[in-house]
Amino acid sequence: MTGKRFNPEKADKLMSDVRRKKLPPEEVIRYLDLDKNDTVADAEGKCSGRAA
């Protein structure tokens, strides 16, 4: 770890359209090379309303 921490006051940036375009959830899921029996959890702490 670098010793840096994310400022929670900027949490809205985690759900921004800019971030979603740079890091599409669908591509992240593909990169993980999951098996059909694997489970993925969104642990960001709030409901985004988006499903991957």
Coordinates of N, CA and C in Angstrom, one line a residue:
M1 N 0.8 -1.2 0.0 CA 0.0 0.0 0.0 C 0.9 1.2 0.0
T2 N 0.3 2.3 -0.5 CA 1.1 3.5 -0.7 C 0.9 4.5 0.5
G3 N 0.0 4.1 1.4 CA -0.2 5.0 2.6 C -1.3 6.1 2.2
K4 N -1.7 6.1 1.0 CA -2.7 7.1 0.6 C -4.1 6.5 0.8
R5 N -5.1 7.3 1.1 CA -6.4 6.8 1.3 C -7.4 7.7 0.5
F6 N -8.4 7.0 0.0 CA -9.4 7.7 -0.8 C -10.2 8.6 0.1
N7 N -10.5 9.8 -0.3 CA -11.3 10.8 0.5 C -12.7 10.4 0.3
P8 N -13.4 10.0 1.4 CA -14.8 9.6 1.3 C -15.7 10.7 0.8
E9 N -15.3 12.0 0.9 CA -16.1 13.1 0.5 C -16.2 13.1 -1.0
K10 N -15.4 12.3 -1.7 CA -15.4 12.3 -3.2 C -16.0 10.9 -3.7
A11 N -16.7 10.3 -2.8 CA -17.3 9.0 -3.2 C -18.2 9.0 -4.4
D12 N -18.7 10.2 -4.8 CA -19.6 10.3 -6.0 C -18.7 10.0 -7.2
K13 N -17.4 10.2 -7.1 CA -16.5 10.0 -8.3 C -16.5 8.5 -8.6
L14 N -16.7 7.6 -7.6 CA -16.7 6.2 -7.9 C -17.9 5.7 -8.8
M15 N -18.9 6.5 -8.8 CA -20.1 6.1 -9.7 C -20.2 7.0 -10.9
S16 N -19.2 7.8 -11.2 CA -19.3 8.8 -12.3 C -19.3 8.0 -13.6
D17 N -19.9 8.7 -14.6 CA -19.9 8.1 -16.0 C -18.5 8.1 -16.6
V18 N -17.7 9.1 -16.2 CA -16.3 9.1 -16.7 C -15.6 7.9 -16.2
R19 N -15.7 7.5 -14.9 CA -15.0 6.4 -14.4 C -15.6 5.1 -15.0
R20 N -16.9 5.0 -15.2 CA -17.5 3.8 -15.8 C -17.0 3.6 -17.2
K21 N -16.8 4.7 -18.0 CA -16.2 4.6 -19.3 C -14.8 4.1 -19.3
K22 N -14.0 4.6 -18.3 CA -12.6 4.2 -18.2 C -12.4 2.8 -17.7
L23 N -13.4 2.3 -16.8 CA -13.3 1.0 -16.2 C -14.7 0.3 -16.2
P24 N -15.1 -0.1 -17.4 CA -16.4 -0.7 -17.6 C -16.5 -2.0 -16.7
P25 N -17.6 -2.1 -15.9 CA -17.8 -3.3 -15.1 C -17.8 -4.6 -15.9
E26 N -18.4 -4.5 -17.0 CA -18.5 -5.7 -17.9 C -17.1 -6.2 -18.2
E27 N -16.2 -5.3 -18.5 CA -14.8 -5.7 -18.9 C -14.0 -6.2 -17.7
V28 N -14.3 -5.6 -16.5 CA -13.6 -6.1 -15.3 C -14.1 -7.5 -15.0
I29 N -15.4 -7.8 -15.2 CA -15.9 -9.1 -14.9 C -15.2 -10.1 -15.9
R30 N -15.1 -9.8 -17.2 CA -14.5 -10.6 -18.2 C -13.0 -10.9 -17.8
Y31 N -12.3 -9.9 -17.4 CA -10.9 -9.9 -17.0 C -10.7 -10.9 -15.8
L32 N -11.7 -11.0 -14.9 CA -11.6 -11.9 -13.8 C -11.7 -13.4 -14.2
D33 N -12.1 -13.6 -15.4 CA -12.2 -15.0 -15.9 C -13.0 -15.9 -14.9
L34 N -14.2 -15.5 -14.6 CA -14.9 -16.2 -13.6 C -15.6 -17.5 -14.1
D35 N -15.7 -18.4 -13.3 CA -16.5 -19.7 -13.6 C -17.9 -19.4 -13.4
K36 N -18.8 -20.1 -14.0 CA -20.2 -19.9 -13.9 C -20.7 -20.1 -12.4
N37 N -20.0 -20.8 -11.6 CA -20.4 -21.0 -10.2 C -19.8 -20.0 -9.3
D38 N -18.9 -19.1 -9.8 CA -18.3 -18.0 -9.0 C -19.4 -16.9 -8.6
T39 N -19.1 -16.2 -7.5 CA -20.0 -15.1 -7.1 C -19.2 -13.9 -7.0
V40 N -19.8 -12.8 -7.5 CA -19.2 -11.4 -7.5 C -20.1 -10.6 -6.6
A41 N -19.5 -9.8 -5.7 CA -20.2 -8.9 -4.8 C -19.7 -7.5 -5.1
D42 N -20.6 -6.6 -5.1 CA -20.3 -5.1 -5.2 C -20.2 -4.6 -3.8
A43 N -19.0 -4.4 -3.3 CA -18.8 -4.0 -1.9 C -18.5 -2.5 -1.7
E44 N -19.0 -1.7 -2.6 CA -18.7 -0.3 -2.5 C -19.4 0.4 -1.4
G45 N -20.4 -0.2 -0.8 CA -21.1 0.4 0.4 C -22.4 1.1 0.1
K46 N -22.8 1.1 -1.2 CA -24.1 1.7 -1.5 C -24.6 1.0 -2.7
C47 N -25.9 1.1 -2.9 CA -26.5 0.5 -4.1 C -26.3 1.4 -5.3
S48 N -25.7 0.9 -6.3 CA -25.5 1.8 -7.5 C -26.6 1.7 -8.5
G49 N -27.4 0.7 -8.4 CA -28.5 0.5 -9.4 C -28.0 0.0 -10.7
R50 N -26.7 -0.4 -10.8 CA -26.1 -0.9 -12.0 C -25.8 -2.4 -11.8
A51 N -26.0 -3.2 -12.8 CA -25.6 -4.6 -12.7 C -24.6 -4.9 -13.7
A52 N -23.6 -5.8 -13.4 CA -22.6 -6.2 -14.4 C -22.9 -7.6 -14.8

